[in-house]
Coordinates of C-alpha atoms in Angstrom, one line a residue:
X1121 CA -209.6 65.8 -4.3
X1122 CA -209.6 67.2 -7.9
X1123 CA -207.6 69.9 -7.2
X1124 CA -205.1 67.2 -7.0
X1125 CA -205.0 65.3 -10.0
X1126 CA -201.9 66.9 -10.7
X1127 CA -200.1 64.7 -8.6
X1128 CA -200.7 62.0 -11.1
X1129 CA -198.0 64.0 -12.9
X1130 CA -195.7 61.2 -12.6
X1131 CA -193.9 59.7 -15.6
X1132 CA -196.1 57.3 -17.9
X1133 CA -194.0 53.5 -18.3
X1134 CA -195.8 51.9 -21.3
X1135 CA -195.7 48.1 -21.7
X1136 CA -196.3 45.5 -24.2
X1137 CA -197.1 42.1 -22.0
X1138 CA -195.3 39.8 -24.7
X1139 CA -196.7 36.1 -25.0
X1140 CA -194.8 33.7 -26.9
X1141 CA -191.1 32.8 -26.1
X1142 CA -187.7 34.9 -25.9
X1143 CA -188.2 36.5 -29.3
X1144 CA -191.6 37.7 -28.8
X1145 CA -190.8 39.2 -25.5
X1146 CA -187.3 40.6 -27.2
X1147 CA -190.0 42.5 -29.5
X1148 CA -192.2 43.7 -26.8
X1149 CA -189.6 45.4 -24.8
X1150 CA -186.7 46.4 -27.6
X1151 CA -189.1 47.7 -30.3
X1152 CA -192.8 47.8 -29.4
X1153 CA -192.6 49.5 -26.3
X1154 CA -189.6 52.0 -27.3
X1155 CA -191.7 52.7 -30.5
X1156 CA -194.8 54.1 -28.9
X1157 CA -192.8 56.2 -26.2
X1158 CA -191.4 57.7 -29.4
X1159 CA -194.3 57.7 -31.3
X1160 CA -196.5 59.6 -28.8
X1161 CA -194.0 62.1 -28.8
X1162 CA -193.5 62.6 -32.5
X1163 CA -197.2 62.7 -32.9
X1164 CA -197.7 65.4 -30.5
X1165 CA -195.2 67.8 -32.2
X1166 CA -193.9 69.3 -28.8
X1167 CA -197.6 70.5 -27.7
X1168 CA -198.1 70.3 -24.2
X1169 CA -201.0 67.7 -24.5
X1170 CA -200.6 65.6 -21.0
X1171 CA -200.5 69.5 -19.0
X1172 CA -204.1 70.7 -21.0
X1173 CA -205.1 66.9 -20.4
X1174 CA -204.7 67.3 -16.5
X1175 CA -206.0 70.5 -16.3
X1176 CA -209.2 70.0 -18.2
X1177 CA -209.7 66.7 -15.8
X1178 CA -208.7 68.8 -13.1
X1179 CA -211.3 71.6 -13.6
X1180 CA -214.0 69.8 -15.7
X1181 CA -213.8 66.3 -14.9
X1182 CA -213.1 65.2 -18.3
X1183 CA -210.5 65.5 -21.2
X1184 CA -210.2 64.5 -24.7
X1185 CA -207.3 63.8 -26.7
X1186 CA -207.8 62.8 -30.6
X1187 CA -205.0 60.0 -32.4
X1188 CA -205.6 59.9 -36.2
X1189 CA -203.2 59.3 -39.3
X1190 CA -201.9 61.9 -41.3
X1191 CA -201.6 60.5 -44.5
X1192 CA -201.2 64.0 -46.3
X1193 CA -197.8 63.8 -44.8
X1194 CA -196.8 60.9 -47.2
X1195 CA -198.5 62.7 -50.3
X1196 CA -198.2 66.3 -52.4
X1197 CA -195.0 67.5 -54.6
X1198 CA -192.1 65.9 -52.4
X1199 CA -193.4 62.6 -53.6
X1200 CA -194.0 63.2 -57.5
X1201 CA -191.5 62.2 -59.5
X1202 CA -189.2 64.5 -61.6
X1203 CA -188.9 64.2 -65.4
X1204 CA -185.0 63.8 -65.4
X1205 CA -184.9 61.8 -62.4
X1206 CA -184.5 57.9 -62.3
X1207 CA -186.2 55.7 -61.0
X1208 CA -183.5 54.6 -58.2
X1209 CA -182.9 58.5 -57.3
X1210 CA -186.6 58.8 -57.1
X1211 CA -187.4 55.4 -55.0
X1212 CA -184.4 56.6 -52.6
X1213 CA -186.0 60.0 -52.0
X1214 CA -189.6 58.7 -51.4
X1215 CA -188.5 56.4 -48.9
X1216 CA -186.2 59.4 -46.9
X1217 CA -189.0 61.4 -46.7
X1218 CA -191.4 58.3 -45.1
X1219 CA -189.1 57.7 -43.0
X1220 CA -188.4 61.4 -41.5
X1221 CA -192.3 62.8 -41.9
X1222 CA -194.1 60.6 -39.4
X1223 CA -197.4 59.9 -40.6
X1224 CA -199.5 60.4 -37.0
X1225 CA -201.2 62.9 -35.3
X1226 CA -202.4 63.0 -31.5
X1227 CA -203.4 66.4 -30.0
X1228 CA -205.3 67.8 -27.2
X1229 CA -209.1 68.5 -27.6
X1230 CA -210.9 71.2 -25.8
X1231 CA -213.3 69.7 -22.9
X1232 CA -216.0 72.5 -22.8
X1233 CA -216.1 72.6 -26.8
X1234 CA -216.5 68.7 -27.7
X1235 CA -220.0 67.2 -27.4
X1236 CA -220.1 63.5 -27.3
X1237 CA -222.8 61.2 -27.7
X1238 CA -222.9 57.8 -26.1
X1239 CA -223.9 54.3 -27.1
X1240 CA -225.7 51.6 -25.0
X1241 CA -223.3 50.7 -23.6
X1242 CA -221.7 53.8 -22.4
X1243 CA -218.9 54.1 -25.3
X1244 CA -218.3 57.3 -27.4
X1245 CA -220.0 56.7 -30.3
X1246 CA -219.7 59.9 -31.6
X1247 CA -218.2 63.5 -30.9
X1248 CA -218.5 67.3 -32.1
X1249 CA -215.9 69.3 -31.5
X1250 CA -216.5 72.7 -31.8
X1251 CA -213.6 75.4 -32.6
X1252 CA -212.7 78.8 -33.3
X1253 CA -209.7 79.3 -35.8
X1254 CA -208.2 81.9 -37.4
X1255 CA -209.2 82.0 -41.6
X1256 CA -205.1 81.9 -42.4
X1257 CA -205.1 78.4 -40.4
X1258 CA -208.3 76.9 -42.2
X1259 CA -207.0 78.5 -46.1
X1260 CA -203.2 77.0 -45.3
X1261 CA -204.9 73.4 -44.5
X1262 CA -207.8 73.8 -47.0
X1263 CA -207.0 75.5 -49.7
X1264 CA -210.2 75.8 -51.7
X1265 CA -212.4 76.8 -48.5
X1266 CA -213.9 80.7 -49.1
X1267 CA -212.9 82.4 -46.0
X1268 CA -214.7 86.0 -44.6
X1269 CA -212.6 89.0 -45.5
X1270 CA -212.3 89.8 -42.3
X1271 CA -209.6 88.1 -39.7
X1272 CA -212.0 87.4 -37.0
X1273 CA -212.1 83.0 -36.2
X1274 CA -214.3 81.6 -37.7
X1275 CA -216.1 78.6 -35.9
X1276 CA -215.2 75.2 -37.4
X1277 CA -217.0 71.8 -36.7
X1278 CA -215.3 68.2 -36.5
X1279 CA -217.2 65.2 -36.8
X1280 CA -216.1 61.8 -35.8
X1281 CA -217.3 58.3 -35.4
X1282 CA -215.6 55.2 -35.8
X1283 CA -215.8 55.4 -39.8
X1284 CA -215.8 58.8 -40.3
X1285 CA -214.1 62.1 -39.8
X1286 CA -215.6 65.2 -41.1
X1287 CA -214.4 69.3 -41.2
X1288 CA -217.6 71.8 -41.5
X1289 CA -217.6 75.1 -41.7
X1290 CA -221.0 76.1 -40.9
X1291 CA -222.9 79.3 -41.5
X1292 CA -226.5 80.3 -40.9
X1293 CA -227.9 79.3 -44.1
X1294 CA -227.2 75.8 -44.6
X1295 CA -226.7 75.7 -48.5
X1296 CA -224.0 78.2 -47.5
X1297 CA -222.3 75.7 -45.1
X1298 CA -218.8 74.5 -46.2
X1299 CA -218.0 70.4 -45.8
X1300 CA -214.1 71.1 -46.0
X1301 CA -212.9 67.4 -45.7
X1302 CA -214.9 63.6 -45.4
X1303 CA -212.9 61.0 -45.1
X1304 CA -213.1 57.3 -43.8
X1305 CA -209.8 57.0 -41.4
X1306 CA -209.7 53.2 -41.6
X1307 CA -208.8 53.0 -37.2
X1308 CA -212.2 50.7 -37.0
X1309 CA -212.8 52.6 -33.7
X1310 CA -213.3 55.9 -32.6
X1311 CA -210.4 58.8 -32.5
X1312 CA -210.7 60.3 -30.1
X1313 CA -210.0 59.2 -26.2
X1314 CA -212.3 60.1 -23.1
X1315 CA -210.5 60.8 -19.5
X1316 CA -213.4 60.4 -17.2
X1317 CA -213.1 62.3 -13.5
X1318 CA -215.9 61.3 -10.9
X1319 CA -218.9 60.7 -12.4
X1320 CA -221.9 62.4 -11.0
X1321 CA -224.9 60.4 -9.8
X1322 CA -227.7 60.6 -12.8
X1323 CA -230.1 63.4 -12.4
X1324 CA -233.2 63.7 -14.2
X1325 CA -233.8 67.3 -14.0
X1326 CA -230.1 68.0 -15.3
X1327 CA -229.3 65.6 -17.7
X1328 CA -226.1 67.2 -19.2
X1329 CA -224.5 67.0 -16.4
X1330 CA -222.3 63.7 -16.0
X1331 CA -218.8 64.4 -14.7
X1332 CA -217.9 66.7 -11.8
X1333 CA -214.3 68.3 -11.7
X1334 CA -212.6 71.3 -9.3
X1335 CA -214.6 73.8 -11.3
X1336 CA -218.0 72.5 -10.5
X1337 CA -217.4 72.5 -6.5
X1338 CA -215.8 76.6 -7.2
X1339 CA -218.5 78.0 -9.5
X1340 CA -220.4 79.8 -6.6
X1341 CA -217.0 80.7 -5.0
X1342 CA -215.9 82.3 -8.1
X1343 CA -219.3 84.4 -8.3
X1344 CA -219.2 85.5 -4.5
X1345 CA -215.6 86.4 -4.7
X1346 CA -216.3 88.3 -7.7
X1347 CA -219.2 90.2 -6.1
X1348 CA -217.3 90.5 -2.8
X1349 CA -214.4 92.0 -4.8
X1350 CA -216.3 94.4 -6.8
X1351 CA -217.9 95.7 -4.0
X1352 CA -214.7 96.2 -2.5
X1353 CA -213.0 98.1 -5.1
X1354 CA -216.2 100.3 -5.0
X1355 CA -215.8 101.4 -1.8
X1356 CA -212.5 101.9 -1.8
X1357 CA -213.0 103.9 -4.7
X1358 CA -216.1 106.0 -3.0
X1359 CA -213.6 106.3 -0.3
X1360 CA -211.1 107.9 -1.6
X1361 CA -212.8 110.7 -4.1
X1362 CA -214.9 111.7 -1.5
X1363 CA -215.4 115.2 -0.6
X1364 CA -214.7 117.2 2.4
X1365 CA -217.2 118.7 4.7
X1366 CA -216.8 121.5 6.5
X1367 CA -219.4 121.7 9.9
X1368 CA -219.7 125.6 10.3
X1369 CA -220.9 127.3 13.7
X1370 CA -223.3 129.6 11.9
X1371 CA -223.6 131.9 15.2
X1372 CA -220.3 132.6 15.3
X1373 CA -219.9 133.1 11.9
X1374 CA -222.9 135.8 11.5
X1375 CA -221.6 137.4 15.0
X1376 CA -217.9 137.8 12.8
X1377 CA -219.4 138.8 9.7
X1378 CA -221.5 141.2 10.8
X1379 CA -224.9 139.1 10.9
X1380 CA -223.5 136.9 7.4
X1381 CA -222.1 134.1 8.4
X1382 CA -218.8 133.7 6.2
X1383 CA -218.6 130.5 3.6
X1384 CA -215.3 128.9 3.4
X1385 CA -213.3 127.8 0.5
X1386 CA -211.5 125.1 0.5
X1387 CA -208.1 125.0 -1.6
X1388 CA -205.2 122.7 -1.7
X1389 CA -202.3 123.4 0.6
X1390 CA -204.5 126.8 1.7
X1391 CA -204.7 127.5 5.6
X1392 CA -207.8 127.9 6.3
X1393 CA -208.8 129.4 9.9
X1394 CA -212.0 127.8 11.6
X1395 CA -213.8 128.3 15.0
X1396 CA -212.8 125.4 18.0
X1397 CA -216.6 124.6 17.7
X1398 CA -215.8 123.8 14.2
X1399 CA -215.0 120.8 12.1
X1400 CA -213.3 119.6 8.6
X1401 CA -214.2 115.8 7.7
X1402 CA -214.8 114.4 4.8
X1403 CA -218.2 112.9 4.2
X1404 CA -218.8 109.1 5.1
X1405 CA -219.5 106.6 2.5
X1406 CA -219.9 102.6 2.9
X1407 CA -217.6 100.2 4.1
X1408 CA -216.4 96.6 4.1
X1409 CA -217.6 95.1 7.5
X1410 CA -215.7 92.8 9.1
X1411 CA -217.6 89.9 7.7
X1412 CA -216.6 90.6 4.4
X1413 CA -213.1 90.6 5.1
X1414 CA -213.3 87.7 6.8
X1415 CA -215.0 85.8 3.9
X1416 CA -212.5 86.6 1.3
X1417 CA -209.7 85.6 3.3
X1418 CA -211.8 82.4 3.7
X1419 CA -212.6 82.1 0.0
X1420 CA -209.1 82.9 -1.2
X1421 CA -207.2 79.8 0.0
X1422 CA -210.0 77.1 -1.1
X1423 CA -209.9 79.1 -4.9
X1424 CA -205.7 78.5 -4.9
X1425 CA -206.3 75.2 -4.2
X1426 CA -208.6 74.4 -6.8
X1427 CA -206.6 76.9 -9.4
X1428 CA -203.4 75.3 -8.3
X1429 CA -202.1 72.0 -6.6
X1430 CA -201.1 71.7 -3.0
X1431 CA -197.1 71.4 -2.3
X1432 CA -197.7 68.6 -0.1
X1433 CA -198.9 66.2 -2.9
X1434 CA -196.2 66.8 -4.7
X1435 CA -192.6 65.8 -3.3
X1436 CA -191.8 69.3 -1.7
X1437 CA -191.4 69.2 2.4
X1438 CA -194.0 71.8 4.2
X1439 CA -192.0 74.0 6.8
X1440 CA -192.4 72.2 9.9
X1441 CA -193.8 68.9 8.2
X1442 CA -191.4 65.4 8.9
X1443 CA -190.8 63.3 5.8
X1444 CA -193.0 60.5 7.1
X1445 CA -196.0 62.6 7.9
X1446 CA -195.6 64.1 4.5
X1447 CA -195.8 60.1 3.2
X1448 CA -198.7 59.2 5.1
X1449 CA -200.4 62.3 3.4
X1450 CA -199.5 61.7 0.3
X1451 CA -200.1 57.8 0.4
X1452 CA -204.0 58.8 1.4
X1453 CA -204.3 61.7 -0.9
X1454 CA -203.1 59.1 -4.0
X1455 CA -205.7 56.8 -2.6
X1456 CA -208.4 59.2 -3.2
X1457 CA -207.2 60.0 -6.5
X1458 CA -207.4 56.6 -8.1
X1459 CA -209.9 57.4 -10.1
X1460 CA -208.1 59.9 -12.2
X1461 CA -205.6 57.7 -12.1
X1462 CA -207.2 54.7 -13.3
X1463 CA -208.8 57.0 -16.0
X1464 CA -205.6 58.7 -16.9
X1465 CA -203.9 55.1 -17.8
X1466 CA -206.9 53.3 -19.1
X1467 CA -206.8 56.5 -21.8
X1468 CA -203.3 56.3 -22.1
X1469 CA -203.6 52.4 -23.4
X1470 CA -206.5 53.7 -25.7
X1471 CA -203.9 56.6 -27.4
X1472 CA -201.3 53.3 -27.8
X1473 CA -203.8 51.5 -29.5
X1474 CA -204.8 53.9 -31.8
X1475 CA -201.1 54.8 -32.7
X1476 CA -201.1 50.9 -33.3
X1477 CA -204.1 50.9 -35.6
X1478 CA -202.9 54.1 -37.4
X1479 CA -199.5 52.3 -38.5
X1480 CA -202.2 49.5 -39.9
X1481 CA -205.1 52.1 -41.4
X1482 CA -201.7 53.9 -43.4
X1483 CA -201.3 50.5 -44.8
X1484 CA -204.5 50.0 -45.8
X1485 CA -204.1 53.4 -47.5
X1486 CA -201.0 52.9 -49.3
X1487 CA -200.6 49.5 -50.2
X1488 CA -197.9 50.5 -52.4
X1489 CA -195.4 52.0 -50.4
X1490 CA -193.3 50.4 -47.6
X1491 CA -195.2 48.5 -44.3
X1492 CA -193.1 49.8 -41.9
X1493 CA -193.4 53.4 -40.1
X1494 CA -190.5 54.9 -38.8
X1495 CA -190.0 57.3 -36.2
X1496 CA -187.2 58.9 -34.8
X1497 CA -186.4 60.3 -31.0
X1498 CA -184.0 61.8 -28.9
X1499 CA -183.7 59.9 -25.5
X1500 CA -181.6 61.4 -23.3
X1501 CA -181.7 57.6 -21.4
X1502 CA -181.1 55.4 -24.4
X1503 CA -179.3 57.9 -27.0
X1504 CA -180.8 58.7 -30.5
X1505 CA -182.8 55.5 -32.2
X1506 CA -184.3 55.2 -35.2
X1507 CA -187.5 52.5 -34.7
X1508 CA -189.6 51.0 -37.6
X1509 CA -192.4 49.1 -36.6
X1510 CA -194.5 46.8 -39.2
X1511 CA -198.4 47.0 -39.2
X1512 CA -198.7 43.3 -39.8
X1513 CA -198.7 41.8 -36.0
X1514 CA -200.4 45.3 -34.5
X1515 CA -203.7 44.5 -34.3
X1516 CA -202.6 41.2 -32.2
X1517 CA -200.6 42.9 -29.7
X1518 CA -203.1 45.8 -29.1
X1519 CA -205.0 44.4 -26.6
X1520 CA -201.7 43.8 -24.7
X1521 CA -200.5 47.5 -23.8
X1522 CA -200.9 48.7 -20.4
X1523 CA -199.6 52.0 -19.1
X1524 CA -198.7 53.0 -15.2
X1525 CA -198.3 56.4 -14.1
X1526 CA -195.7 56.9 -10.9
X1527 CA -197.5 58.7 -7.5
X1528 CA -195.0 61.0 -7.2
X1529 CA -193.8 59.7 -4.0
X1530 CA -189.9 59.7 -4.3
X1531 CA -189.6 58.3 -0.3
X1532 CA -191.3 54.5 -1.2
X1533 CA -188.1 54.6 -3.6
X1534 CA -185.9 52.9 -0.9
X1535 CA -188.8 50.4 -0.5
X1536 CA -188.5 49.7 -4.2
X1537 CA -184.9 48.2 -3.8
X1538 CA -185.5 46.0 -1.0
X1539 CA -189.0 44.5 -2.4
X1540 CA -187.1 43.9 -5.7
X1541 CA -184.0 42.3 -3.5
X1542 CA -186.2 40.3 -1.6
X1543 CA -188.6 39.2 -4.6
X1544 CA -185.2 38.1 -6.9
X1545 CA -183.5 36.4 -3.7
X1546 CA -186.4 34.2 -2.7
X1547 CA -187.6 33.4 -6.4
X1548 CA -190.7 34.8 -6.8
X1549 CA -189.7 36.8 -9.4
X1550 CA -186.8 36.3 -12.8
X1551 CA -184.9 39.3 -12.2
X1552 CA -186.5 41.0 -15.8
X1553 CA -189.7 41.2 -14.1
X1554 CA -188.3 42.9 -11.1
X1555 CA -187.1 45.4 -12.7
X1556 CA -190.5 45.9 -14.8
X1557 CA -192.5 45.9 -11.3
X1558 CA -190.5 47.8 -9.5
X1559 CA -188.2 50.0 -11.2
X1560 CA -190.4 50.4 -14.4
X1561 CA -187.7 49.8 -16.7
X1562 CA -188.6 50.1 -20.1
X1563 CA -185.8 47.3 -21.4
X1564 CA -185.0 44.7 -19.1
X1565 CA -183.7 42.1 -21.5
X1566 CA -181.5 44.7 -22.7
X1567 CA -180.3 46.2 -19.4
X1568 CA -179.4 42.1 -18.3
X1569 CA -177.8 41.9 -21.6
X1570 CA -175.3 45.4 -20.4
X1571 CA -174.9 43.8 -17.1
X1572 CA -173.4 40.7 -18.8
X1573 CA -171.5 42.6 -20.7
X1574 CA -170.1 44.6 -18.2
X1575 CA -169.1 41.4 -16.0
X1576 CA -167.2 40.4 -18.7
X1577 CA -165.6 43.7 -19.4
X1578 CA -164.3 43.4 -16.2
X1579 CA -163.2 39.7 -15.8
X1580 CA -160.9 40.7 -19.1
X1581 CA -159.6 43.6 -17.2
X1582 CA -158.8 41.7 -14.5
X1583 CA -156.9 39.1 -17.0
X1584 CA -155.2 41.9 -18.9
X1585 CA -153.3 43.0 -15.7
X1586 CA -152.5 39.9 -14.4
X1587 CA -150.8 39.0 -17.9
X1588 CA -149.2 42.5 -17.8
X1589 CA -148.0 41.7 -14.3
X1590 CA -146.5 38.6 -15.3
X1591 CA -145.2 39.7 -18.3
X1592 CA -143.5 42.7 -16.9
X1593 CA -141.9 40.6 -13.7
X1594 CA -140.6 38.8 -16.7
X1595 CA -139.1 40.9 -18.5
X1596 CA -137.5 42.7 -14.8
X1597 CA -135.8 39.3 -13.9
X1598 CA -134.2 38.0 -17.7
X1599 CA -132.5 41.9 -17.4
X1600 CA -130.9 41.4 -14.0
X1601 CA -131.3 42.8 -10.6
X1602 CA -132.5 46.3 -10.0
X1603 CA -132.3 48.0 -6.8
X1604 CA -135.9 49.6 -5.6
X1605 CA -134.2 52.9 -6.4
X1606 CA -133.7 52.0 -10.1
X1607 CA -137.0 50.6 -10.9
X1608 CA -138.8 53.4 -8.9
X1609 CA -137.0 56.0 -11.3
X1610 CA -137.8 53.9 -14.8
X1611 CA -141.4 53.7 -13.9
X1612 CA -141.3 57.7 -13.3
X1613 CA -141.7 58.7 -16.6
X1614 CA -144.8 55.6 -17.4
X1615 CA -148.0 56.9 -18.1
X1616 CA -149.9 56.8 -14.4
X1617 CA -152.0 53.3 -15.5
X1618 CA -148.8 51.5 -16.0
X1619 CA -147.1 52.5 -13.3
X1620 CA -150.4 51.5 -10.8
X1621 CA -149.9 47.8 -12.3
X1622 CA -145.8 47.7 -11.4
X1623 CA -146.7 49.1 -8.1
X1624 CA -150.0 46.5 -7.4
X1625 CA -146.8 44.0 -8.9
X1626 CA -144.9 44.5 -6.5
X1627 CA -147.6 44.5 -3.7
X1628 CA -148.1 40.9 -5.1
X1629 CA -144.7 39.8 -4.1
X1630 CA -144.4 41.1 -0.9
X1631 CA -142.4 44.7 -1.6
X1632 CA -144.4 47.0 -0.4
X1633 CA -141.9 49.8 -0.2
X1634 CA -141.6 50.0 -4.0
X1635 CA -145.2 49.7 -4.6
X1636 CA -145.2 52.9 -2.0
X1637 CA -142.3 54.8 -3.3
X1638 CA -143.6 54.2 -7.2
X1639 CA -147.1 55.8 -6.0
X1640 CA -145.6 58.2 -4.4
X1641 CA -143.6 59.8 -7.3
X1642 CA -147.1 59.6 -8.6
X1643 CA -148.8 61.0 -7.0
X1644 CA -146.3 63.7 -6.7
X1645 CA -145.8 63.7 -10.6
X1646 CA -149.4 64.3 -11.3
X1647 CA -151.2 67.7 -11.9
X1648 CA -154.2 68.2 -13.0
X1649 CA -155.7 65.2 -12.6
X1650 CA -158.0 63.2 -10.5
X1651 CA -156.3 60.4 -8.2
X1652 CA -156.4 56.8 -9.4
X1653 CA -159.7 55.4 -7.8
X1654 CA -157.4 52.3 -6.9
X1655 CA -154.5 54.1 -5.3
X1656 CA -156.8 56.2 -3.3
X1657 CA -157.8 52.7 -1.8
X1658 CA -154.6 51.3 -1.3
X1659 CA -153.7 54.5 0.8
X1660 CA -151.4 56.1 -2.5

């Protein structure tokens, strides 16, 4: 199964559960929740933290991700104030650069290089990271840190608990040992998050080892293949550079050469003229047995597997494979990965939190500059928003965020529609929390508030060519009678909407005809152009 936690690749939908009335849940779903979608992505800084997170829970069992405020981002020379500047230029400029430089960072944290230690009750209490960086990175952060002339990493050591947070450089003598950076980070809980695969049982004899990914099942694969390989490409080599042998009738040989028998030299492209008792071969050396072969080509699969996930699990059809048996797969495999996925959201909720509690720890440490933290995205769904969030009712509405990851299984979309239908119909659910259970929308409040508006868009439209209608039959019978002929050519040179409303007009009071002949000359008339959706209907 852990081969397949990518499947859990489905988008993340983050809610705030609001309590409280209208205004409350207004919050939740218009700023809280949009917020920390944003948020996670500003703090991330376009790393590719939820594909390292997968992989690492994928191949170790576990992965670590590490949320902590930046608040050397609000600080330095941008924020000192220049000697001819005034105090409203200066004030303007501060707050521009809080609100484009957001404050929080939330990266991806090796799994084999962070060494946690546990409390009684199984929480992280405290973690080691351990890293190799290159001197430029560690002088560009840390300015006053004496770096090694040479360019080699050098190993750096972070230190976290849920007070502290702490950047070592150690060395091996301990008075030579740098502490680059102490520093109490005010989250009242620990930074960093713990994904947690299958846990294995506790053993005694082994007591390090307490999670179990794709990489513990493949360890002895990865060694046979690698032997089986090896020995492979030796005999293949051995194979091809060995020599040739020549097998020489030695009586015949001393009978032609006058009792010496002759010794041949072999050269390339030479003919060389030997006795039909003779033979040229070259000499034997050993080869893969049949066994071998068989066992890579038995190994090879179960290693892509692990290395790589299975196109099944993912949405794309096997050759030969009907959608429904391709659901019934997929609907078991997700069943045996819940698990990963229970881990993956309960760790997603803990990042949420801890971009909550930074917004309040920044407070804490600059009680002078504005509450709110801004942060600005790109949403391809919702357009370009600017959110500011206030650290005062945070620490309330933590314990409210959940997170849901989709299976990846794009058939049960049709069985979305009609559960949400049927739940709406029979009153079991307001439609807002239809749309949250089943469609995952991020904004229902606001997407009831753009249906609304779009029924009354229309119910004007529909007014606004009635009224045209009547104004325009008007206006037709105060200047006389006109023959269909005449009114057919004045409407020929009105723009395509108008003439749709003379010709739905006259539809209205029984001519046909002209409503024909006026969307005819239309239709005729236009170039370039896509037909009225309306005419099209009426047959125009």
């Amino acid at each position: 199964v852990d081969q397949d936690v990518f499947v859990l690749n489905g988008e993340e939908t983050i809610r705030v559960n609001p309590f409280g009335d209208q205004d409350a849940e207004k919050w939740a779903s218009q700023v809280a929740e949009p917020w920390l979608v944003a948020a996670r992505k500003a703090a991330r800084h376009n790393a590719a933290v939820e594909v390292r997170k997968r992989q690492d829970l994928r191949l170790y069992g576990r992965a670590w991700t590490t949320t902590l405020p930046a608040p050397q981002l609000w600080g330095g020379a941008d924020f000192d104030k220049g000697e001819k500047e005034s105090d409203n230029d200066f004030n303007a400029r501060v707050e521009k650069q809080i609100r484009t430089r957001f404050p929080i960072t939330q990266s991806w944290v090796s799994a084999r290089g962070t060494l946690p230690v546990f409390d009684e009750n199984g929480d992280v209490a405290e973690t080691i990271k351990i890293r190799k960086v290159d001197p430029e990175i560690v002088k560009s952060k840390f300015p006053d840190a004496k770096m090694p002339e040479s360019s080699q990493p050098v190993e750096v050591i972070e230190y976290a608990n849920h007070q502290w947070f702490a950047v070592i450089v150690p060395s091996g003598k301990p008075e030579e040992s740098q502490e680059l950076q102490v520093w109490d980070h005010h989250l009242g809980r620990h930074p960093d998050v713990l994904f947690e695969g299958e846990p294995l049982p506790e053993d005694p004899n082994n007591p390090g080892e307490r999670w179990r990914g794709a990489a513990y099942h493949i360890l002895s694969m990865v060694e046979t293949m690698n032997d089986l390989l090896s020995d492979a490409r030796t005999a293949s080599r051995l194979e091809v550079t060995s020599p040739t042998v020549v097998k020489q009738d030695p009586e015949k040989r001393a009978a032609a050469s006058s009792g010496k028998p002759e010794k041949l030299k072999l050269k390339a492209w030479a003919t060389i003229n030997i006795f039909d008792t003779e033979n040229v071969s070259k000499l034997e050396t050993g080869k893969l047995n049949d066994a071998i072969v068989g066992l890579l080509g038995f190994l090879k699969p179960l290693l892509d597997q692990t290395a790589l996930s299975r196109p099944s699990l993912i949405g794309s059809i096997l050759s030969g494979q009907s959608s429904v048996a391709l659901n019934t797969a997929a609907q078991r495999a997700t069943s045996e990965l819940r698990v990963a996925q229970q881990s993956l959201e309960r760790g997603a909720e803990q990042e949420c939190q801890l971009l909550f509690r930074s917004v309040v720890s920044l407070n804490e440490r600059f009680p002078n500059v504005p509450d709110v933290v801004t942060v600005r995205d790109a949403d391809p769904k919702h357009g370009s928003r600017e959110i500011a969030i206030e650290p005062k009712p945070l620490l309330d509405w933590e314990p409210l965020i959940s997170v849901s990851i989709s299976q990846n299984i794009p058939i049960d979309e049709g069985a979305n529609v009609v559960n949400y239908a049927t739940a709406v119909k029979s009153g079991a659910l307001s439609k807002q929390s239809g749309r949250e259970r089943y469609f995952s929308h991020e904004d229902p409040l606001g997407e009831e508030d753009k249906i609304k508006r779009e029924q009354l868009a229309d119910v004007l439209h529909e007014g606004t060519v009635q009224f045209l209608q009547q104004e325009l039959l008007a206006g037709i019978q105060q200047t006389g009678a006109m023959t269909p002929e005449e009114i057919v050519a004045q409407a020929e040179g009105e723009p395509p909407e108008i003439q749709e409303v003379l010709a739905q007009m006259f539809d209205g009071q029984g001519d046909a005809e002209t409503g024909a002949l006026i969307r005819g000359n239309m239709n005729k008339n236009r170039t370039s152009r896509s037909p009225n959706p309306q005419a099209v209907a009426r047959g125009g």
